[in-house]
Amino acid sequence: MANKYGDVIGVAVLAVAVLLIGLFQVFQPGGATFGDLTGGIVTFSTMVRIGILTIVIVGLNMLMGYAGQISLGQAAFYGMGAYASAVFSTRPELFGLPESLVAMWWWPWVVILAAMGFTGLFAYLVGRPILRLKGHYLAMATLGLGIMVYILFRENFGFRTTETNITGGYDGLFDVPRLAIGGFSLWPVERYYFFVWAIALIVIVLAMNMVKSRPGRALRAIHSSEIAAETMGVDTASFKVQVFVISAVFASLAGSLYAHFQAAVSPAPFSFEGSLDLVVMAAVGGMASVWGAPFGVATILVLEDLLRARLDLIFEGASGEIEVIVFGGLLVLIMIFMPEGVFVGIRNRINAWREERAGAAGDALPEQGAAK
Amino acid sequence: MSVTLPDEQTRQAAPPRAETLLSVENVDMVFGGLKALNEVTTQILHGQIKGIIGPNGAGKSTLFNVVTGIYTPTNGDVCLNAESLVGLKPNEIAERGIARTFQTIRLFGDMSVLENVMVGQHVRTRTTFLAAALRLPAARREERAMRERAHELLALCGIPDKADTLAGNLPFGQQRIVEIARALATDPKLLVLDEPASGLTGVERDELVALIRRLRDDGMTIVLVEHDMQLVMNLVDEVLVLDYGRAIAEGPPDQIKTDPAVIAAYLGEDAGSLV
């Protein structure tokens, strides 16, 4: 069994790591930025993106890892947050709202919260019917949902671009403002980094509290045996929808943070490939583990940066396609040797090794077994 | 307690005895052309242990699935304390006080034994996602109370030392016991056990019988399907015999042993094998 305070220690370790990376970037000891530390391979902005995507993956983990309900359309919710923030914080007049709101520092925050609410409501309305489906059927339904939402973004909700430009079509939207609290801007990137990771850590703590409690046990029960969960009194339909909504709200929040980080949105990250990337990140981190989320995201993003920067050393003149192939190959290897996810896999191996050692020492200290 | 009065006709046909906990009235369960249950009527009294026996395919498990809401009966009525359960979802029936175990064990294998039992308490507890996320005082209090209660139930069932073991790692016999503990955690009025002794060793079987007796002494009402005839006859107050979906006999074990219809339909000619 994991240590009772394992999660608290985990949060502390992650927070310290975040803090160290951030402080390094801020003070640049010896004139070296965080990027220099990694030989220019992993940039500081990758660290921000890890924080943003961690928020999505924590939610996806609760949905897939804990409740066992697959979603191949999670990027849709991520995109809804991003587009809502981009559209409403730049051109509220499109929807009959006063144009002067753009100048208000609090307006983007209102949009973020409203987007979370709207995305949650949307997930609720869509989730009620489709979460009755199981397994592959649910995968297909969420896949279809994701593609539909993506096409709505890409095709400007069917409006002719020249008349009513909401999403900006293929090109997307630009000039999304940075967030600020009163007169204090959450930019440059170092400030935004701390802000994003503060939110990510809060989300991790909230999710951890949820999965360790009554509703979290209900989710795991549904995953394990839906019929047993139901006969034990778990309203399975309701809990599946609730976790779907929670995952959508987290994704929407992350999407808004992404829009204000990039200062622009375009449809590509919210396509089916985007959803697939999210599932891969969740799988690499380890499904039934809140901790897997930052780990899985970091693994994938750092790997991407690494491949982009160093692949040409292995393959002369290697371009994007080779990167994708190597990336896919690595994923296959991970899935073969650590199907439970890299983070969970390493943790399980360490636990097994420790137990083995404790077992060997157990001859000398027989009371150790009772303390476990 | 909200009580729905049965309609006039039903009351005349089978006047509900004051002590009836569960009444099954003229239940039909039809699957395509197959009548898995055919006008089955029976009562289970408060504090009683009732055994349901019958050859394979007689409809025993079907009856359980109807009572626990997994199937909705084609005709007829199932009432707990005179309140109809027909059309309710399994979780709503659990809430009203019926808990079950399964013939093929359906524990949550990758959760600890304690967590399995705590899932059983789900229906008697309130903590929402929001309350849990924010660790509100009420949620923490409830979590603590659940944990204590789950430990008590494991002690009651004789496996207090297994709390932190993964349910899937337990030996088969103890898994059956955990299923009972989990069912008890729903705080049921009626405990429904589907072949609780199947696959158990002699020792495990004795422990199971002792546990069921202990529960009965505490006032629990129990209905069980079981193939082990000796166990049924020694344990139960009353036996219901099903054959081809019909209730062909009902009464105390001694009476059932000598019932000619039971001997003919269920045991063939060899009455000696009954005991």
XYZ file of C-alpha atoms in Angstrom:
647
model
C 0.000 0.000 0.000
C 1.169 3.501 -0.781
C 2.190 5.707 2.050
C -0.706 7.569 3.633
C 1.046 10.850 3.012
C 2.343 9.835 -0.400
C 0.054 12.210 -2.231
C 0.900 15.149 0.008
C 4.593 14.478 -0.530
C 3.953 14.139 -4.251
C 2.262 17.539 -4.449
C 5.111 19.070 -2.477
C 7.769 17.523 -4.725
C 5.983 18.635 -7.870
C 5.491 22.148 -6.460
C 9.175 22.405 -5.565
C 10.212 21.193 -9.014
C 7.912 23.745 -10.631
C 9.286 26.448 -8.371
C 12.923 25.562 -9.091
C 12.416 25.559 -12.841
C 10.552 28.849 -12.643
C 13.128 30.519 -10.402
C 15.956 29.313 -12.610
C 14.286 30.949 -15.570
C 13.643 34.160 -13.637
C 17.104 34.630 -12.123
C 19.078 32.923 -14.871
C 22.138 32.017 -12.768
C 25.277 32.454 -14.818
C 23.183 33.969 -17.555
C 21.693 30.618 -18.527
C 17.971 30.354 -19.281
C 15.978 27.195 -18.715
C 16.294 26.472 -22.416
C 20.092 26.620 -22.192
C 19.938 24.093 -19.379
C 18.545 21.545 -21.798
C 20.866 22.525 -24.600
C 18.129 24.552 -26.203
C 16.053 21.436 -26.795
C 13.269 21.875 -24.272
C 12.125 25.456 -24.098
C 10.548 27.241 -21.200
C 7.298 27.576 -23.097
C 7.146 23.779 -23.257
C 7.030 23.868 -19.466
C 3.994 26.156 -19.663
C 2.310 23.861 -22.162
C 2.940 20.876 -19.879
C 1.106 22.716 -17.121
C -1.848 23.548 -19.366
C -2.210 20.044 -20.759
C -1.821 18.515 -17.306
C -5.169 20.104 -16.456
C -6.803 18.361 -19.436
C -5.177 15.018 -18.708
C -6.152 15.036 -15.022
C -9.785 15.249 -16.147
C -9.317 12.676 -18.891
C -7.678 10.377 -16.366
C -10.682 10.584 -14.076
C -12.967 9.775 -16.993
C -10.898 7.029 -18.628
C -8.607 5.726 -15.919
C -10.982 5.790 -12.999
C -14.459 5.496 -14.483
C -13.346 3.450 -17.502
C -15.270 5.590 -19.996
C -13.271 6.332 -23.120
C -13.331 9.731 -24.795
C -11.790 10.214 -28.217
C -13.246 13.696 -28.447
C -11.722 15.425 -25.447
C -10.015 18.015 -27.659
C -13.495 19.344 -28.463
C -13.941 20.542 -24.880
C -10.389 21.865 -24.854
C -11.212 23.757 -28.055
C -14.487 25.091 -26.688
C -12.619 26.773 -23.857
C -9.957 28.103 -26.215
C -12.374 29.480 -28.806
C -14.743 30.911 -26.210
C -11.869 32.834 -24.644
C -10.481 33.930 -28.003
C -13.810 35.083 -29.423
C -15.354 36.734 -26.397
C -12.242 38.406 -25.060
C -11.509 40.022 -28.437
C -14.896 40.666 -30.045
C -17.793 40.519 -27.568
C -19.800 42.765 -29.924
C -20.308 39.757 -32.222
C -22.766 38.465 -29.662
C -24.403 41.760 -28.841
C -22.206 42.485 -25.841
C -20.717 45.972 -25.367
C -17.419 46.400 -27.159
C -15.968 48.241 -24.178
C -15.688 44.960 -22.255
C -12.467 44.230 -24.141
C -10.737 46.945 -22.153
C -11.763 45.523 -18.781
C -9.103 43.389 -17.073
C -11.765 41.194 -15.461
C -13.616 40.404 -18.660
C -11.379 37.482 -19.812
C -11.808 35.898 -16.376
C -15.576 36.106 -16.682
C -15.265 34.492 -20.110
C -13.128 31.671 -18.722
C -15.695 30.878 -16.030
C -18.613 31.199 -18.434
C -16.845 28.924 -20.919
C -16.318 26.325 -18.195
C -20.000 26.546 -17.327
C -21.129 26.343 -20.912
C -18.773 23.484 -21.775
C -19.949 21.628 -18.685
C -23.571 22.106 -19.674
C -22.799 20.984 -23.214
C -21.013 17.881 -21.876
C -23.993 17.162 -19.649
C -26.500 17.381 -22.510
C -24.328 15.298 -24.842
C -23.160 12.917 -22.126
C -26.660 11.878 -21.008
C -27.375 9.994 -24.241
C -23.901 8.897 -25.327
C -22.673 7.590 -21.984
C -25.280 4.869 -22.209
C -23.010 3.397 -24.837
C -20.181 1.154 -23.800
C -16.699 0.324 -25.044
C -16.131 0.771 -28.761
C -19.539 2.358 -29.243
C -18.754 5.080 -26.745
C -15.374 5.560 -28.404
C -17.099 6.021 -31.777
C -19.668 8.439 -30.369
C -17.083 10.639 -28.661
C -14.916 10.482 -31.771
C -17.838 11.721 -33.839
C -18.557 14.453 -31.334
C -14.953 15.609 -31.453
C -14.901 15.713 -35.232
C -18.173 17.631 -35.383
C -17.011 20.301 -32.969
C -13.690 20.573 -34.818
C -15.456 21.084 -38.137
C -17.686 23.757 -36.612
C -14.561 25.628 -35.534
C -12.831 25.145 -38.852
C -15.846 26.075 -40.963
C -16.852 29.065 -38.858
C -20.080 27.340 -37.739
C -21.180 27.295 -41.364
C -21.272 31.095 -41.704
C -19.642 32.600 -44.762
C -16.464 34.098 -43.434
C -16.916 37.420 -45.131
C -20.260 38.035 -43.456
C -19.871 36.782 -39.920
C -16.408 35.792 -38.868
C -16.634 34.020 -35.525
C -13.853 31.449 -35.461
C -11.691 32.687 -38.291
C -11.939 29.391 -40.149
C -8.632 27.664 -40.956
C -6.621 30.720 -39.970
C -8.146 31.022 -36.538
C -8.100 34.097 -34.341
C -5.290 36.384 -33.266
C -4.565 39.094 -30.743
C -6.054 37.260 -27.786
C -5.101 39.471 -24.818
C -2.873 38.326 -21.957
C -4.540 37.812 -18.631
C -4.172 40.391 -15.907
C -5.338 40.877 -12.346
C -6.178 44.537 -11.979
C -3.122 46.354 -13.287
C -0.863 43.333 -12.777
C -0.285 41.514 -16.041
C 0.267 37.758 -15.949
C 2.833 38.176 -18.662
C 5.778 37.825 -19.525
C 5.916 34.091 -19.823
C 7.588 33.539 -16.439
C 4.554 34.986 -14.655
C 2.197 32.996 -16.782
C 4.196 29.870 -16.040
C 3.701 30.298 -12.305
C 0.045 31.109 -12.779
C -0.626 28.056 -14.993
C 1.173 25.695 -12.658
C -0.645 27.095 -9.639
C -3.912 26.246 -11.397
C -2.575 22.828 -12.454
C -1.547 22.008 -8.885
C -4.946 23.087 -7.589
C -6.636 20.881 -10.181
C -4.388 17.944 -9.216
C -5.241 18.377 -5.538
C -8.979 18.672 -6.245
C -8.891 15.570 -8.436
C -6.921 13.617 -5.870
C -9.450 14.507 -3.193
C -12.252 13.382 -5.475
C -10.794 10.029 -6.488
C -9.962 9.083 -2.918
C -13.487 9.666 -1.666
C -16.986 8.231 -2.020
C -17.578 9.502 -5.588
C -14.107 8.347 -6.632
C -14.754 4.846 -5.326
C -18.042 4.857 -7.220
C -16.137 5.618 -10.440
C -13.674 2.798 -9.877
C -16.550 0.467 -9.040
C -18.230 1.370 -12.347
C -14.963 0.664 -14.150
C -14.629 -2.716 -12.465
C -18.193 -4.019 -12.749
C -21.016 -1.773 -13.751
C -23.680 -4.246 -12.724
C -22.152 -4.798 -9.291
C -21.805 -1.057 -8.800
C -25.438 -0.579 -9.679
C -26.732 -3.308 -7.386
C -24.616 -1.795 -4.610
C -26.592 1.396 -5.055
C -24.347 3.457 -7.323
C -26.387 5.490 -9.786
C -24.019 4.591 -12.603
C -25.672 6.752 -15.268
C -25.466 9.820 -13.073
C -21.875 9.281 -11.977
C -20.686 8.675 -15.525
C -22.257 11.938 -16.649
C -20.834 13.788 -13.652
C -17.274 12.677 -14.344
C -17.742 13.446 -18.043
C -18.799 16.970 -17.114
C -15.870 17.377 -14.719
C -13.397 16.275 -17.382
C -14.997 18.679 -19.881
C -14.831 21.602 -17.435
C -11.129 20.941 -16.768
C -10.494 20.724 -20.516
C -12.331 23.997 -21.104
C -10.306 25.745 -18.401
C -7.091 24.477 -19.981
C -8.310 25.587 -23.407
C -8.850 29.142 -22.151
C -5.399 29.187 -20.579
C -3.987 27.941 -23.889
C -5.681 30.717 -25.863
C -4.306 33.407 -23.557
C -0.882 31.763 -23.692
C -0.611 31.480 -27.484
C -2.470 34.779 -27.935
C -4.075 33.003 -30.878
C -6.143 29.933 -31.652
C -6.476 27.843 -34.774
C -8.513 24.686 -35.310
C -5.648 22.160 -35.678
C -4.963 21.321 -31.997
C -8.643 20.485 -31.500
C -8.909 17.971 -34.306
C -9.164 14.221 -33.947
C -5.357 14.043 -33.873
C -5.493 16.461 -30.961
C -7.853 14.171 -29.070
C -5.651 11.213 -29.853
C -2.597 13.027 -28.490
C -4.507 13.611 -25.267
C -5.396 9.924 -24.957
C -1.751 8.995 -25.604
C -0.583 11.395 -22.886
C -3.073 9.893 -20.439
C -2.006 6.365 -21.391
C 1.708 7.084 -21.106
C 1.301 8.677 -17.708
C -0.831 5.827 -16.469
C -4.579 5.741 -16.499
C -5.719 5.277 -12.939
C -3.369 7.812 -11.443
C -3.748 11.550 -10.996
C 0.050 11.648 -10.803
C 0.365 10.104 -14.179
C -1.067 13.241 -15.758
C 1.854 15.711 -15.444
C 4.255 12.857 -16.050
C 2.529 11.655 -19.201
C 2.236 15.149 -20.635
C 5.857 15.946 -19.833
C 7.075 12.689 -21.390
C 5.272 13.335 -24.653
C 6.068 17.030 -24.992
C 9.717 16.654 -24.049
C 10.010 13.716 -26.420
C 8.507 15.813 -29.187
C 10.983 18.611 -28.549
C 13.835 16.139 -28.377
C 12.913 14.457 -31.634
C 12.458 17.752 -33.373
C 15.864 18.961 -32.234
C 18.015 15.860 -32.523
C 16.465 13.541 -35.052
C 18.561 14.897 -37.899
C 21.664 13.623 -36.099
C 20.419 10.068 -36.562
C 18.692 10.398 -39.897
C 20.359 12.752 -42.333
C 17.879 15.387 -43.386
C 15.080 13.886 -41.325
C 11.893 15.901 -41.464
C 8.480 15.862 -39.771
C 7.366 12.460 -41.060
C 10.340 10.617 -39.588
C 9.690 12.365 -36.289
C 6.181 10.975 -36.245
C 7.449 7.487 -37.064
C 10.058 7.476 -34.297
C 7.512 8.892 -31.925
C 5.023 6.160 -32.810
C 7.685 3.479 -32.431
C 8.563 4.703 -28.957
C 4.918 4.627 -27.999
C 4.607 1.049 -29.209
C 7.577 0.108 -27.032
C 6.066 1.855 -24.018
C 2.767 0.092 -24.529
C 4.518 -3.281 -24.844
C 6.784 -2.966 -21.822
C 4.736 -0.671 -19.581
C 1.130 -0.945 -20.682
C 0.046 0.465 -17.336
C 1.794 3.717 -18.252
C 5.352 4.870 -17.677
C 4.664 6.640 -14.411
C 2.518 3.883 -12.913
C 4.873 1.264 -14.338
C 7.943 2.751 -12.687
C 6.057 3.250 -9.435
C 4.841 -0.353 -9.414
C 8.343 -1.629 -10.110
C 9.790 0.457 -7.283
C 7.074 -0.765 -4.930
C 7.696 -4.380 -5.924
C 11.419 -3.934 -5.418
C 10.870 -2.374 -1.996
C 8.519 -5.137 -0.954
C 11.055 -7.698 -2.057
C 13.687 -6.000 0.036
C 11.295 -5.696 2.976
C 10.518 -9.390 2.541
C 14.211 -10.266 2.727
C 14.614 -8.092 5.802
C 11.395 -9.478 7.209
C 13.192 -12.523 8.630
C 15.128 -10.303 10.947
C 12.233 -7.934 11.684
C 9.044 -9.985 11.831
C 6.907 -7.106 13.144
C 7.392 -5.185 9.914
C 4.758 -7.277 8.191
C 2.157 -6.305 10.771
C 2.878 -2.627 10.353
C 2.061 -2.692 6.666
C -41.987 5.312 5.504
C -44.042 5.685 2.359
C -46.392 2.805 1.777
C -48.245 2.119 -1.414
C -51.354 0.118 -0.722
C -51.806 -2.850 -2.986
C -54.999 -2.691 -4.979
C -58.167 -4.218 -3.590
C -58.029 -7.419 -5.602
C -54.488 -8.320 -4.662
C -55.247 -7.788 -1.034
C -58.133 -10.197 -1.148
C -56.167 -12.768 -3.067
C -53.204 -12.763 -0.714
C -53.759 -10.793 2.463
C -50.351 -9.423 3.364
C -49.299 -10.727 6.690
C -48.041 -8.091 9.036
C -44.614 -9.643 9.134
C -44.139 -10.015 5.370
C -40.967 -8.248 4.218
C -40.856 -9.185 0.563
C -43.793 -10.377 -1.432
C -43.545 -11.708 -4.955
C -46.960 -11.823 -6.590
C -47.774 -13.710 -9.776
C -44.504 -12.801 -11.407
C -43.977 -13.781 -15.026
C -40.665 -13.233 -16.748
C -40.711 -13.909 -20.453
C -37.616 -13.915 -22.683
C -38.734 -14.203 -26.282
C -40.720 -17.422 -26.270
C -39.274 -18.689 -23.010
C -41.197 -18.281 -19.798
C -38.363 -18.204 -17.296
C -40.780 -17.435 -14.465
C -44.397 -18.481 -14.565
C -46.775 -16.959 -12.017
C -44.352 -17.224 -9.172
C -45.790 -16.123 -5.851
C -43.974 -16.211 -2.552
C -43.547 -14.276 0.648
C -40.458 -13.732 2.722
C -41.079 -12.917 6.357
C -39.033 -10.646 8.568
C -36.114 -12.484 10.119
C -36.578 -15.564 7.986
C -33.974 -17.475 6.014
C -35.525 -18.723 2.840
C -33.886 -21.158 0.477
C -34.722 -21.374 -3.190
C -33.868 -24.638 -4.869
C -34.540 -26.202 -8.209
C -32.759 -27.827 -11.119
C -30.555 -25.788 -13.448
C -32.636 -23.431 -15.526
C -35.533 -23.517 -13.085
C -35.525 -19.733 -12.824
C -33.797 -19.203 -9.483
C -31.305 -16.628 -10.640
C -33.957 -15.039 -12.846
C -36.119 -14.559 -9.760
C -33.184 -12.905 -8.003
C -32.574 -10.645 -10.975
C -36.230 -9.627 -10.949
C -36.180 -8.913 -7.221
C -32.998 -6.837 -7.453
C -34.152 -4.854 -10.478
C -31.770 -6.228 -13.094
C -34.849 -7.503 -14.950
C -38.275 -5.905 -14.983
C -40.935 -8.612 -14.675
C -43.244 -9.094 -17.648
C -46.216 -9.402 -15.297
C -46.843 -9.373 -11.596
C -45.524 -7.377 -8.707
C -42.634 -7.419 -6.282
C -43.124 -5.475 -3.061
C -40.782 -4.671 -0.218
C -42.793 -3.709 2.852
C -45.850 -3.423 0.572
C -44.085 -0.903 -1.665
C -43.778 -1.996 -5.262
C -40.264 -2.328 -6.681
C -41.313 -2.939 -10.264
C -39.673 -0.535 -12.710
C -37.067 0.687 -10.249
C -33.414 0.613 -11.246
C -31.070 -1.706 -9.315
C -29.517 1.205 -7.431
C -32.956 2.415 -6.358
C -33.802 -1.050 -5.109
C -30.524 -1.141 -3.177
C -31.553 2.154 -1.630
C -34.866 0.645 -0.541
C -33.064 -2.130 1.242
C -32.254 -5.158 -0.905
C -28.611 -6.163 -1.292
C -27.242 -9.140 -3.152
C -24.223 -11.223 -3.941
C -23.544 -12.856 -7.289
C -23.206 -16.447 -8.374
C -20.097 -15.482 -10.308
C -18.224 -13.192 -7.950
C -18.360 -9.562 -8.987
C -16.034 -7.863 -6.586
C -14.148 -4.739 -7.574
C -10.932 -6.703 -8.001
C -8.454 -3.843 -8.195
C -9.827 -2.117 -5.117
C -8.929 -3.078 -1.568
C -11.316 -5.147 0.507
C -12.040 -2.101 2.637
C -12.819 -0.001 -0.445
C -15.146 -2.693 -1.745
C -17.102 -2.546 1.484
C -17.082 1.247 1.371
C -18.668 1.147 -2.082
C -21.445 -0.796 -0.391
C -21.995 2.181 1.895
C -22.353 4.456 -1.120
C -26.126 4.389 -1.013
C -26.281 5.440 2.660
C -23.853 8.332 2.257
C -23.993 11.746 0.647
C -20.542 13.155 -0.220
C -20.592 14.756 -3.666
C -17.700 15.402 -6.050
C -17.646 19.023 -4.961
C -17.682 18.283 -1.238
C -14.967 15.690 -1.725
C -12.820 17.964 -3.906
C -12.918 20.737 -1.302
C -12.584 18.313 1.622
C -15.492 19.959 3.387
C -15.768 19.041 7.078
C -18.944 17.043 6.451
C -17.205 15.003 3.751
C -14.225 14.240 5.965
C -16.494 13.265 8.822
C -18.479 10.973 6.580
C -15.330 9.406 5.129
C -14.078 8.660 8.633
C -17.404 7.162 9.674
C -17.489 5.016 6.514
C -14.015 3.701 7.200
C -14.895 2.762 10.761
C -18.127 1.093 9.736
C -16.352 -0.867 6.991
C -13.814 -2.153 9.503
C -16.665 -3.196 11.788
C -18.329 -5.127 8.992
C -15.095 -6.913 8.124
C -14.736 -7.866 11.766
C -18.324 -9.107 11.816
C -17.599 -11.257 8.784
C -14.434 -12.634 10.340
C -11.886 -11.038 7.994
C -10.722 -7.926 9.893
C -7.111 -8.462 8.810
C -7.867 -8.358 5.079
C -8.875 -4.686 4.874
C -5.899 -3.547 2.804
C -5.647 -6.597 0.566
C -6.725 -6.181 -3.036
C -10.035 -7.986 -3.344
C -8.867 -9.763 -6.483
C -5.909 -11.272 -4.614
C -8.020 -13.031 -1.968
C -8.727 -16.736 -2.081
C -12.062 -17.608 -3.618
C -13.842 -18.393 -0.361
C -12.870 -15.086 1.207
C -14.008 -13.250 -1.916
C -17.480 -14.646 -1.307
C -17.318 -13.395 2.284
C -16.242 -9.936 1.083
C -19.221 -9.895 -1.260
C -21.463 -10.516 1.721
C -19.692 -7.805 3.736
C -20.126 -5.399 0.836
C -23.818 -6.262 0.601
C -24.237 -5.762 4.347
C -22.639 -2.344 4.002
C -25.705 -1.157 2.087
C -27.571 -1.607 5.360
C -30.123 -3.940 3.769
C -33.454 -5.149 5.044
C -33.157 -8.207 2.831
C -29.954 -10.005 1.903
C -30.056 -11.993 -1.314
C -27.314 -14.608 -1.732
C -26.906 -16.296 -5.096
C -25.197 -19.679 -4.545
C -22.977 -18.410 -1.720
C -21.371 -21.815 -1.103
C -20.560 -22.789 -4.654
C -16.876 -23.469 -5.115
C -16.093 -23.291 -1.405
C -13.975 -25.810 0.487
C -15.430 -27.611 3.511
C -13.876 -25.208 5.987
C -14.928 -22.157 4.024
C -18.440 -23.551 3.784
C -18.631 -23.996 7.558
C -17.466 -20.412 8.054
C -20.110 -19.234 5.627
C -22.862 -21.143 7.436
C -21.693 -19.724 10.753
C -21.761 -16.219 9.292
C -25.260 -16.629 7.878
C -26.494 -17.950 11.226
C -24.883 -15.003 12.995
C -26.614 -12.596 10.638
C -29.953 -14.299 11.160
C -29.487 -14.084 14.930
C -28.924 -10.358 14.465
C -32.328 -10.189 12.784
C -31.309 -10.128 9.123
C -33.741 -11.529 6.596
C -31.975 -13.693 4.039
C -32.988 -15.439 0.856
C -30.520 -17.735 -0.849
C -30.233 -19.912 -3.894
C -28.075 -22.926 -3.245
C -27.296 -26.244 -4.849
C -25.746 -27.734 -1.754
C -28.841 -29.519 -0.468
C -27.440 -30.376 2.920
C -26.514 -26.754 3.527
C -29.958 -25.549 2.496
C -31.838 -28.051 4.574
C -29.773 -27.361 7.690
C -29.824 -23.615 7.398
C -33.132 -22.347 6.168
C -36.536 -21.878 7.757
C -38.448 -22.403 4.573
C -37.766 -23.692 1.090
C -39.266 -22.612 -2.222
C -38.876 -25.116 -5.026
C -38.855 -23.873 -8.596
C -39.120 -26.081 -11.650
C -39.424 -24.799 -15.216
C -40.174 -21.341 -13.871
C -43.026 -22.491 -11.645
C -43.178 -22.623 -7.875
C -44.025 -26.268 -7.311
C -43.695 -26.444 -3.544
C -43.017 -24.250 -0.553
C -42.628 -25.060 3.110
C -40.285 -26.088 5.909
C -37.345 -28.307 4.853
C -38.785 -31.458 6.447
C -41.984 -31.071 4.515
C -40.164 -30.385 1.248
C -38.013 -33.476 1.638
C -41.087 -35.645 1.515
C -43.165 -33.640 -0.952
C -44.068 -35.971 -3.799
C -44.117 -33.185 -6.413
C -40.595 -32.126 -5.439
C -39.305 -35.671 -5.451
C -40.822 -36.327 -8.841
C -39.844 -33.086 -10.538
C -36.604 -32.213 -8.908
C -35.033 -35.399 -7.660
C -36.452 -37.940 -10.021
C -37.121 -41.252 -8.354
C -34.185 -41.227 -5.981
C -35.548 -39.578 -2.864
C -32.586 -40.755 -0.818
C -30.227 -38.182 -2.304
C -32.198 -35.343 -0.782
C -30.521 -35.798 2.563
